[in-house]
Amino acid sequence: MKLQWIPSTTLSLLRTVQWVGRQRELKDASLQQAIQPAVRSITTRLINASIDPNLVWEFMVDEIVAQDSDVDLSPALCEIALIRGGHSDLQSDQTALAIFRSLETCQRAFTTRSPRLADQLRLRYAPLKQAYESYGPGLVRSVGKAIWNGQPPTDWWPSRVSVHAVTPIAHGAAGASGQQASVWIEAVLTDMDPQVPEWLRLVYQLTCMAITSHTRTHNSSSGTRTNSDTATGESGGSSELPWTTAIIPLILSEANEAGMINSQTLPIEKAMSMWQSEVSPSQASVVQRWWEATGFSTQPTPVALKQLSAALRANDSSPSSTNFHTT
C-alpha cells in the first residue's frame, strides 16, 4: 500500500469554515472575523432550506477527501454535498452557487493570510511522512493479519491511498473518506502525546478506511443497507459492530509488541480521546477491560466485536461494571 501525500489547501479551507460554522474559535482571530459573515450567511441559507449545516459540511469535506489531488472548489461540488444532505434537486443549483460565492469570500481571506500554504503543508507533513514510512507499513500488515487471524483478503488493503494533509486547527485530527481510498490528517509538527504518536493516528484512519471499504462491499453484495460514513473523523463506523473502537487497542498492542511504542499499560483511553469524538472515561474503561480479558486473542473477530458491542451498550445503560466471558 503506497501513500500519495497531498498538501490540501482546499480541504484546509473547508475545515476552517466548518470549524467556524460550528461556532468554535480559531487561533487566528483576524481570520475568524474575516470569514464569520460569509459562514453565517451559508448557515442561515441552509437552515432556511431545512438542511442541517453540519451534514453539508461533512459531505463537502468527504467529496474533497475522495479526490486524489488538491481540487478547486466549485458550484458542482457544493451541489453534490447539498443533495447528499437532503436538499431538493429542483433548487440545489441556485443554493450551491450562493454557497460557492460565500466560500470564495472565505477563500480570499484564507489565501491572503497563507499565500504559500501548499509549501507550508509539505514542510509540516514531512516529519509525519517520515515516521510513517519508518514504522507504518509493518504495523499495517500486522494489524490486518490480527484482524483476519493471519489471512486478510487480498484486497483488504488498497494498493494506493491518498493522504490529504491539512492545516491543524484541532490540535491533531484525522478522518477517512466514505467513498474512496483516501484519508486526511492534520499536519502537526509534533506529537500531541508522546505515548500516542501521530503516525499511529494515520494507521488508525487507514484501518478504518479498509473496514469501511470491506463492509460496504460486503453489505452491497448481500443487500444490506448501512449509513454512509463521512470524512470528518467524527462519525461512527460503517456497520453496527464497534470496529472503529475495537481496533484501537489492537493497533496499540501491535505497536507495543513491535517496540514502536513503549508502555507498561496500553494508552487506550488517551488514544480513544484523541482519535474519536465524545468518548467518556467509562467507555474507555470498558474497552480496556474487554481487551485485557479477551480481545481478539481467544475468539473469532466477529464474536469479539459482538461482545464489545454488548458491553458498551450495557455501560451506556448502567453504571455497573461489565464482566467478560470467553465463548
mmCIF file of C-alpha atoms in Angstrom:
data_model
loop_
_atom_site.group_PDB
_atom_site.id
_atom_site.type_symbol
_atom_site.label_atom_id
_atom_site.label_comp_id
_atom_site.label_asym_id
_atom_site.label_seq_id
_atom_site.Cartn_x
_atom_site.Cartn_y
_atom_site.Cartn_z
ATOM 1 C CA MET A 1 0.000 0.000 0.000
ATOM 2 C CA LYS A 2 1.625 3.209 -1.218
ATOM 3 C CA LEU A 3 0.615 6.577 0.185
ATOM 4 C CA GLN A 4 0.250 9.610 -2.066
ATOM 5 C CA TRP A 5 0.684 12.723 0.071
ATOM 6 C CA ILE A 6 -1.313 15.779 -0.951
ATOM 7 C CA PRO A 7 -0.910 19.278 0.534
ATOM 8 C CA SER A 8 -4.639 20.013 0.524
ATOM 9 C CA THR A 9 -5.274 23.751 0.566
ATOM 10 C CA THR A 10 -8.939 23.379 -0.402
ATOM 11 C CA LEU A 11 -9.629 20.903 2.372
ATOM 12 C CA SER A 12 -7.767 23.164 4.813
ATOM 13 C CA LEU A 13 -10.122 25.985 3.853
ATOM 14 C CA LEU A 14 -13.253 23.836 4.151
ATOM 15 C CA ARG A 15 -12.275 22.508 7.565
ATOM 16 C CA THR A 16 -11.616 26.060 8.758
ATOM 17 C CA VAL A 17 -15.036 27.167 7.515
ATOM 18 C CA GLN A 18 -16.625 24.081 9.064
ATOM 19 C CA TRP A 19 -14.898 24.840 12.367
ATOM 20 C CA VAL A 20 -16.203 28.414 12.432
ATOM 21 C CA GLY A 21 -19.647 27.207 11.320
ATOM 22 C CA ARG A 22 -19.747 25.023 14.427
ATOM 23 C CA GLN A 23 -19.071 28.153 16.498
ATOM 24 C CA ARG A 24 -15.583 27.127 17.510
ATOM 25 C CA GLU A 25 -12.693 29.519 17.913
ATOM 26 C CA LEU A 26 -9.726 29.756 15.549
ATOM 27 C CA LYS A 27 -6.276 30.650 16.824
ATOM 28 C CA ASP A 28 -6.194 33.356 14.153
ATOM 29 C CA ALA A 29 -8.827 35.753 15.473
ATOM 30 C CA SER A 30 -8.482 38.094 12.492
ATOM 31 C CA LEU A 31 -9.210 35.236 10.056
ATOM 32 C CA GLN A 32 -12.234 34.217 12.095
ATOM 33 C CA GLN A 33 -13.535 37.775 11.998
ATOM 34 C CA ALA A 34 -12.947 37.997 8.260
ATOM 35 C CA ILE A 35 -14.864 34.826 7.320
ATOM 36 C CA GLN A 36 -17.552 34.894 10.020
ATOM 37 C CA PRO A 37 -20.140 36.887 7.989
ATOM 38 C CA ALA A 38 -19.833 34.572 4.970
ATOM 39 C CA VAL A 39 -20.043 31.470 7.159
ATOM 40 C CA ARG A 40 -23.083 32.881 8.931
ATOM 41 C CA SER A 41 -24.701 33.573 5.560
ATOM 42 C CA ILE A 42 -24.182 29.947 4.471
ATOM 43 C CA THR A 43 -25.558 28.602 7.758
ATOM 44 C CA THR A 44 -28.657 30.802 7.533
ATOM 45 C CA ARG A 45 -29.343 29.774 3.958
ATOM 46 C CA LEU A 46 -29.083 26.083 4.812
ATOM 47 C CA ILE A 47 -31.299 26.363 7.875
ATOM 48 C CA ASN A 48 -33.906 28.238 5.845
ATOM 49 C CA ALA A 49 -33.834 25.345 3.386
ATOM 50 C CA SER A 50 -34.384 22.911 6.295
ATOM 51 C CA ILE A 51 -30.913 21.404 5.781
ATOM 52 C CA ASP A 52 -28.572 20.534 8.633
ATOM 53 C CA PRO A 53 -25.412 22.644 8.044
ATOM 54 C CA ASN A 54 -23.252 20.079 9.842
ATOM 55 C CA LEU A 55 -24.261 17.397 7.349
ATOM 56 C CA VAL A 56 -23.455 19.615 4.376
ATOM 57 C CA TRP A 57 -20.007 20.439 5.747
ATOM 58 C CA GLU A 58 -19.331 16.758 6.380
ATOM 59 C CA PHE A 59 -20.367 15.766 2.870
ATOM 60 C CA MET A 60 -18.410 18.624 1.312
ATOM 61 C CA VAL A 61 -15.293 17.547 3.184
ATOM 62 C CA ASP A 62 -15.958 13.964 2.106
ATOM 63 C CA GLU A 63 -16.202 14.997 -1.550
ATOM 64 C CA ILE A 64 -12.805 16.731 -1.339
ATOM 65 C CA VAL A 65 -11.137 13.840 0.502
ATOM 66 C CA ALA A 66 -12.426 11.392 -2.111
ATOM 67 C CA GLN A 67 -10.263 13.114 -4.745
ATOM 68 C CA ASP A 68 -6.651 12.186 -5.477
ATOM 69 C CA SER A 69 -5.475 15.789 -5.851
ATOM 70 C CA ASP A 70 -5.954 19.226 -4.311
ATOM 71 C CA VAL A 71 -9.075 20.071 -6.310
ATOM 72 C CA ASP A 72 -10.553 23.551 -6.527
ATOM 73 C CA LEU A 73 -13.874 24.480 -5.011
ATOM 74 C CA SER A 74 -16.759 24.551 -7.495
ATOM 75 C CA PRO A 75 -20.536 25.035 -7.527
ATOM 76 C CA ALA A 76 -20.841 21.397 -8.666
ATOM 77 C CA LEU A 77 -19.020 20.140 -5.582
ATOM 78 C CA CYS A 78 -21.267 22.255 -3.378
ATOM 79 C CA GLU A 79 -24.357 20.917 -5.143
ATOM 80 C CA ILE A 80 -23.327 17.292 -4.638
ATOM 81 C CA ALA A 81 -22.894 17.921 -0.907
ATOM 82 C CA LEU A 82 -26.273 19.666 -0.759
ATOM 83 C CA ILE A 83 -28.082 16.790 -2.455
ATOM 84 C CA ARG A 84 -26.356 14.269 -0.188
ATOM 85 C CA GLY A 85 -27.517 16.404 2.741
ATOM 86 C CA GLY A 86 -31.158 16.202 1.633
ATOM 87 C CA HIS A 87 -31.618 19.362 -0.446
ATOM 88 C CA SER A 88 -34.226 19.258 -3.203
ATOM 89 C CA ASP A 89 -32.798 18.702 -6.672
ATOM 90 C CA LEU A 90 -35.078 21.413 -8.088
ATOM 91 C CA GLN A 91 -33.286 24.376 -6.480
ATOM 92 C CA SER A 92 -29.999 22.824 -5.465
ATOM 93 C CA ASP A 93 -28.070 24.601 -8.231
ATOM 94 C CA GLN A 94 -29.128 28.050 -7.004
ATOM 95 C CA THR A 95 -28.290 27.265 -3.381
ATOM 96 C CA ALA A 96 -24.984 25.697 -4.411
ATOM 97 C CA LEU A 97 -23.988 28.803 -6.371
ATOM 98 C CA ALA A 98 -24.783 31.056 -3.407
ATOM 99 C CA ILE A 99 -22.740 28.850 -1.066
ATOM 100 C CA PHE A 100 -19.868 28.755 -3.551
ATOM 101 C CA ARG A 101 -19.754 32.550 -3.734
ATOM 102 C CA SER A 102 -19.656 32.788 0.066
ATOM 103 C CA LEU A 103 -16.859 30.211 0.130
ATOM 104 C CA GLU A 104 -14.957 32.287 -2.432
ATOM 105 C CA THR A 105 -15.109 35.186 0.021
ATOM 106 C CA CYS A 106 -13.669 32.920 2.721
ATOM 107 C CA GLN A 107 -11.016 31.651 0.325
ATOM 108 C CA ARG A 108 -9.777 35.157 -0.452
ATOM 109 C CA ALA A 109 -9.336 35.882 3.237
ATOM 110 C CA PHE A 110 -7.710 32.493 3.780
ATOM 111 C CA THR A 111 -5.277 32.897 0.876
ATOM 112 C CA THR A 112 -4.322 36.421 1.938
ATOM 113 C CA ARG A 113 -3.111 35.079 5.278
ATOM 114 C CA SER A 114 -1.466 31.925 3.871
ATOM 115 C CA PRO A 115 -0.388 32.658 0.269
ATOM 116 C CA ARG A 116 2.091 29.742 0.228
ATOM 117 C CA LEU A 117 0.015 27.243 2.166
ATOM 118 C CA ALA A 118 0.845 24.272 -0.087
ATOM 119 C CA ASP A 119 4.563 24.747 0.530
ATOM 120 C CA GLN A 120 3.950 25.146 4.258
ATOM 121 C CA LEU A 121 1.923 21.942 4.354
ATOM 122 C CA ARG A 122 4.698 19.994 2.604
ATOM 123 C CA LEU A 123 7.115 21.107 5.300
ATOM 124 C CA ARG A 124 4.636 20.332 8.052
ATOM 125 C CA TYR A 125 3.750 16.802 6.941
ATOM 126 C CA ALA A 126 7.375 15.798 6.283
ATOM 127 C CA PRO A 127 8.020 14.520 9.870
ATOM 128 C CA LEU A 128 4.744 12.560 9.869
ATOM 129 C CA LYS A 129 5.509 11.062 6.470
ATOM 130 C CA GLN A 130 8.994 10.050 7.579
ATOM 131 C CA ALA A 131 7.710 8.460 10.800
ATOM 132 C CA TYR A 132 5.035 6.508 8.941
ATOM 133 C CA GLU A 133 7.471 5.288 6.298
ATOM 134 C CA SER A 134 9.762 4.059 9.076
ATOM 135 C CA TYR A 135 7.166 2.215 11.158
ATOM 136 C CA GLY A 136 3.759 2.265 9.481
ATOM 137 C CA PRO A 137 3.902 -0.354 6.691
ATOM 138 C CA GLY A 138 4.989 -3.140 9.034
ATOM 139 C CA LEU A 139 2.360 -2.222 11.616
ATOM 140 C CA VAL A 140 -0.358 -2.012 8.969
ATOM 141 C CA ARG A 141 0.462 -5.552 7.825
ATOM 142 C CA SER A 142 0.417 -6.932 11.373
ATOM 143 C CA VAL A 143 -2.897 -5.223 12.154
ATOM 144 C CA GLY A 144 -4.502 -6.727 9.040
ATOM 145 C CA LYS A 145 -3.240 -10.175 9.959
ATOM 146 C CA ALA A 146 -4.507 -9.819 13.538
ATOM 147 C CA ILE A 147 -7.988 -8.835 12.349
ATOM 148 C CA TRP A 148 -8.153 -11.751 9.924
ATOM 149 C CA ASN A 149 -6.390 -14.421 12.005
ATOM 150 C CA GLY A 150 -3.300 -14.296 9.821
ATOM 151 C CA GLN A 151 -5.002 -14.342 6.415
ATOM 152 C CA PRO A 152 -6.512 -10.987 5.363
ATOM 153 C CA PRO A 153 -8.292 -10.867 1.988
ATOM 154 C CA THR A 154 -6.025 -9.910 -0.904
ATOM 155 C CA ASP A 155 -7.991 -6.690 -1.428
ATOM 156 C CA TRP A 156 -8.182 -5.738 2.271
ATOM 157 C CA TRP A 157 -5.557 -3.005 1.829
ATOM 158 C CA PRO A 158 -5.811 -0.910 -1.354
ATOM 159 C CA SER A 159 -2.693 -0.627 -3.498
ATOM 160 C CA ARG A 160 -2.642 3.163 -3.220
ATOM 161 C CA VAL A 161 -4.128 5.662 -0.767
ATOM 162 C CA SER A 162 -4.327 9.443 -0.994
ATOM 163 C CA VAL A 163 -3.378 11.247 2.216
ATOM 164 C CA HIS A 164 -4.655 14.822 2.359
ATOM 165 C CA ALA A 165 -2.512 16.868 4.740
ATOM 166 C CA VAL A 166 -4.390 19.880 6.137
ATOM 167 C CA THR A 167 -3.776 22.878 8.363
ATOM 168 C CA PRO A 168 -4.022 21.935 12.059
ATOM 169 C CA ILE A 169 -6.893 23.644 13.861
ATOM 170 C CA ALA A 170 -7.955 20.947 16.350
ATOM 171 C CA HIS A 171 -4.614 20.004 17.939
ATOM 172 C CA GLY A 172 -4.489 16.841 15.863
ATOM 173 C CA ALA A 173 -7.379 15.306 13.918
ATOM 174 C CA ALA A 174 -7.952 12.943 11.020
ATOM 175 C CA GLY A 175 -10.643 11.153 9.061
ATOM 176 C CA ALA A 176 -11.256 8.704 6.224
ATOM 177 C CA SER A 177 -13.308 9.067 3.085
ATOM 178 C CA GLY A 178 -16.533 7.129 2.932
ATOM 179 C CA GLN A 179 -16.193 6.754 -0.843
ATOM 180 C CA GLN A 180 -12.598 6.178 -1.948
ATOM 181 C CA ALA A 181 -9.216 5.009 -0.666
ATOM 182 C CA SER A 182 -8.407 8.378 0.847
ATOM 183 C CA VAL A 183 -7.764 9.816 4.291
ATOM 184 C CA TRP A 184 -6.983 13.245 5.724
ATOM 185 C CA ILE A 185 -4.872 14.243 8.679
ATOM 186 C CA GLU A 186 -3.807 17.486 10.301
ATOM 187 C CA ALA A 187 -0.157 18.231 9.561
ATOM 188 C CA VAL A 188 1.016 18.797 13.127
ATOM 189 C CA LEU A 189 4.760 19.164 13.617
ATOM 190 C CA THR A 190 4.981 17.327 16.928
ATOM 191 C CA ASP A 191 3.079 14.502 18.623
ATOM 192 C CA MET A 192 0.166 15.657 20.737
ATOM 193 C CA ASP A 193 1.068 12.957 23.252
ATOM 194 C CA PRO A 194 4.370 11.029 23.285
ATOM 195 C CA GLN A 195 2.528 7.821 24.212
ATOM 196 C CA VAL A 196 0.287 8.092 21.143
ATOM 197 C CA PRO A 197 2.389 9.376 18.221
ATOM 198 C CA GLU A 198 0.615 10.967 15.270
ATOM 199 C CA TRP A 199 1.706 8.293 12.807
ATOM 200 C CA LEU A 200 -0.428 5.846 14.807
ATOM 201 C CA ARG A 201 -3.405 8.131 14.200
ATOM 202 C CA LEU A 202 -2.698 7.702 10.485
ATOM 203 C CA VAL A 203 -2.530 3.903 10.850
ATOM 204 C CA TYR A 204 -5.877 4.052 12.651
ATOM 205 C CA GLN A 205 -7.515 6.002 9.818
ATOM 206 C CA LEU A 206 -6.059 3.680 7.182
ATOM 207 C CA THR A 207 -7.532 0.733 9.074
ATOM 208 C CA CYS A 208 -10.904 2.496 9.391
ATOM 209 C CA MET A 209 -10.802 3.098 5.641
ATOM 210 C CA ALA A 210 -10.160 -0.598 4.950
ATOM 211 C CA ILE A 211 -13.016 -1.583 7.270
ATOM 212 C CA THR A 212 -15.411 0.858 5.592
ATOM 213 C CA SER A 213 -14.500 -0.418 2.142
ATOM 214 C CA HIS A 214 -14.840 -4.054 3.178
ATOM 215 C CA THR A 215 -18.186 -3.679 4.952
ATOM 216 C CA ARG A 216 -19.579 -1.510 2.144
ATOM 217 C CA THR A 217 -18.656 -4.116 -0.438
ATOM 218 C CA HIS A 218 -19.949 -6.974 1.726
ATOM 219 C CA ASN A 219 -23.230 -5.242 2.554
ATOM 220 C CA SER A 220 -23.741 -4.213 -1.059
ATOM 221 C CA SER A 221 -23.384 -7.791 -2.252
ATOM 222 C CA SER A 222 -25.708 -9.051 0.464
ATOM 223 C CA GLY A 223 -28.302 -6.300 0.002
ATOM 224 C CA THR A 224 -27.813 -4.863 3.491
ATOM 225 C CA ARG A 225 -28.232 -1.107 3.837
ATOM 226 C CA THR A 226 -25.861 0.879 6.037
ATOM 227 C CA ASN A 227 -25.370 4.507 6.900
ATOM 228 C CA SER A 228 -22.697 6.220 4.814
ATOM 229 C CA ASP A 229 -19.570 7.286 6.609
ATOM 230 C CA THR A 230 -18.230 10.782 6.231
ATOM 231 C CA ALA A 231 -14.721 12.107 6.235
ATOM 232 C CA THR A 232 -14.886 14.303 9.287
ATOM 233 C CA GLY A 233 -13.354 11.792 11.639
ATOM 234 C CA GLU A 234 -16.308 12.248 13.957
ATOM 235 C CA SER A 235 -18.827 9.761 12.640
ATOM 236 C CA GLY A 236 -19.369 6.138 13.546
ATOM 237 C CA GLY A 237 -18.166 3.062 11.769
ATOM 238 C CA SER A 238 -19.642 1.537 8.669
ATOM 239 C CA SER A 239 -21.555 -1.205 10.498
ATOM 240 C CA GLU A 240 -23.321 -1.727 13.796
ATOM 241 C CA LEU A 241 -20.350 -3.621 15.206
ATOM 242 C CA PRO A 242 -17.806 -1.396 17.013
ATOM 243 C CA TRP A 243 -14.997 -1.958 14.527
ATOM 244 C CA THR A 244 -13.516 1.515 14.848
ATOM 245 C CA THR A 245 -13.365 1.208 18.638
ATOM 246 C CA ALA A 246 -12.068 -2.356 18.804
ATOM 247 C CA ILE A 247 -9.101 -1.678 16.527
ATOM 248 C CA ILE A 248 -7.708 0.997 18.870
ATOM 249 C CA PRO A 249 -6.302 -1.413 21.482
ATOM 250 C CA LEU A 250 -5.316 -3.775 18.658
ATOM 251 C CA ILE A 251 -3.182 -1.113 16.958
ATOM 252 C CA LEU A 252 -1.630 -0.045 20.261
ATOM 253 C CA SER A 253 -0.894 -3.644 21.232
ATOM 254 C CA GLU A 254 0.740 -4.494 17.891
ATOM 255 C CA ALA A 255 2.832 -1.316 18.069
ATOM 256 C CA ASN A 256 3.848 -2.052 21.643
ATOM 257 C CA GLU A 257 4.843 -5.632 20.905
ATOM 258 C CA ALA A 258 6.991 -4.467 17.986
ATOM 259 C CA GLY A 259 8.743 -1.904 20.175
ATOM 260 C CA MET A 260 7.295 1.027 18.240
ATOM 261 C CA ILE A 261 5.887 2.473 21.438
ATOM 262 C CA ASN A 262 6.968 1.711 24.980
ATOM 263 C CA SER A 263 4.199 1.469 27.535
ATOM 264 C CA GLN A 264 3.566 -0.713 30.585
ATOM 265 C CA THR A 265 -0.181 -0.181 30.121
ATOM 266 C CA LEU A 266 -1.646 0.468 26.701
ATOM 267 C CA PRO A 267 -2.771 4.134 26.457
ATOM 268 C CA ILE A 268 -6.252 3.128 25.319
ATOM 269 C CA GLU A 269 -8.104 5.992 26.980
ATOM 270 C CA LYS A 270 -5.698 8.566 25.571
ATOM 271 C CA ALA A 271 -5.928 7.130 22.069
ATOM 272 C CA MET A 272 -9.723 6.961 22.174
ATOM 273 C CA SER A 273 -9.970 10.578 23.309
ATOM 274 C CA MET A 274 -7.591 11.651 20.537
ATOM 275 C CA TRP A 275 -8.940 9.537 17.680
ATOM 276 C CA GLN A 276 -12.670 9.519 18.431
ATOM 277 C CA SER A 277 -15.130 12.230 19.423
ATOM 278 C CA GLU A 278 -17.230 12.336 22.582
ATOM 279 C CA VAL A 279 -15.640 9.371 24.320
ATOM 280 C CA SER A 280 -16.335 9.049 28.040
ATOM 281 C CA PRO A 281 -13.815 7.616 30.526
ATOM 282 C CA SER A 282 -16.299 4.846 31.352
ATOM 283 C CA GLN A 283 -16.399 3.740 27.705
ATOM 284 C CA ALA A 284 -12.610 3.692 27.594
ATOM 285 C CA SER A 285 -12.595 1.569 30.745
ATOM 286 C CA VAL A 286 -14.966 -0.925 29.122
ATOM 287 C CA VAL A 287 -12.675 -1.220 26.104
ATOM 288 C CA GLN A 288 -9.650 -1.613 28.389
ATOM 289 C CA ARG A 289 -11.303 -4.437 30.363
ATOM 290 C CA TRP A 290 -12.542 -6.127 27.194
ATOM 291 C CA TRP A 291 -9.086 -6.091 25.690
ATOM 292 C CA GLU A 292 -7.374 -7.379 28.811
ATOM 293 C CA ALA A 293 -9.976 -10.115 29.349
ATOM 294 C CA THR A 294 -10.397 -11.430 25.812
ATOM 295 C CA GLY A 295 -9.853 -9.028 22.921
ATOM 296 C CA PHE A 296 -9.250 -10.851 19.648
ATOM 297 C CA SER A 297 -6.866 -13.413 21.095
ATOM 298 C CA THR A 298 -9.231 -16.177 22.212
ATOM 299 C CA GLN A 299 -12.100 -15.968 19.743
ATOM 300 C CA PRO A 300 -13.002 -15.090 16.163
ATOM 301 C CA THR A 301 -13.174 -11.375 15.363
ATOM 302 C CA PRO A 302 -16.994 -11.238 14.836
ATOM 303 C CA VAL A 303 -17.564 -12.848 18.234
ATOM 304 C CA ALA A 304 -15.167 -10.424 19.915
ATOM 305 C CA LEU A 305 -16.846 -7.440 18.254
ATOM 306 C CA LYS A 306 -20.314 -8.566 19.350
ATOM 307 C CA GLN A 307 -19.048 -8.999 22.873
ATOM 308 C CA LEU A 308 -17.591 -5.497 22.950
ATOM 309 C CA SER A 309 -20.773 -4.090 21.442
ATOM 310 C CA ALA A 310 -22.892 -5.675 24.195
ATOM 311 C CA ALA A 311 -20.526 -4.376 26.866
ATOM 312 C CA LEU A 312 -20.627 -0.825 25.517
ATOM 313 C CA ARG A 313 -24.429 -0.904 25.370
ATOM 314 C CA ALA A 314 -24.571 -2.171 28.930
ATOM 315 C CA ASN A 315 -22.216 0.580 30.023
ATOM 316 C CA ASP A 316 -24.384 3.237 28.396
ATOM 317 C CA SER A 317 -27.477 1.996 30.212
ATOM 318 C CA SER A 318 -25.964 1.069 33.576
ATOM 319 C CA PRO A 319 -23.144 2.352 35.786
ATOM 320 C CA SER A 320 -22.319 -1.158 36.974
ATOM 321 C CA SER A 321 -19.128 -2.896 35.886
ATOM 322 C CA THR A 322 -19.042 -5.306 32.971
ATOM 323 C CA ASN A 323 -17.594 -8.802 33.175
ATOM 324 C CA PHE A 324 -16.336 -10.632 30.101
ATOM 325 C CA HIS A 325 -16.536 -14.314 29.385
ATOM 326 C CA THR A 326 -14.911 -16.192 26.561
ATOM 327 C CA THR A 327 -17.053 -18.332 24.314
#
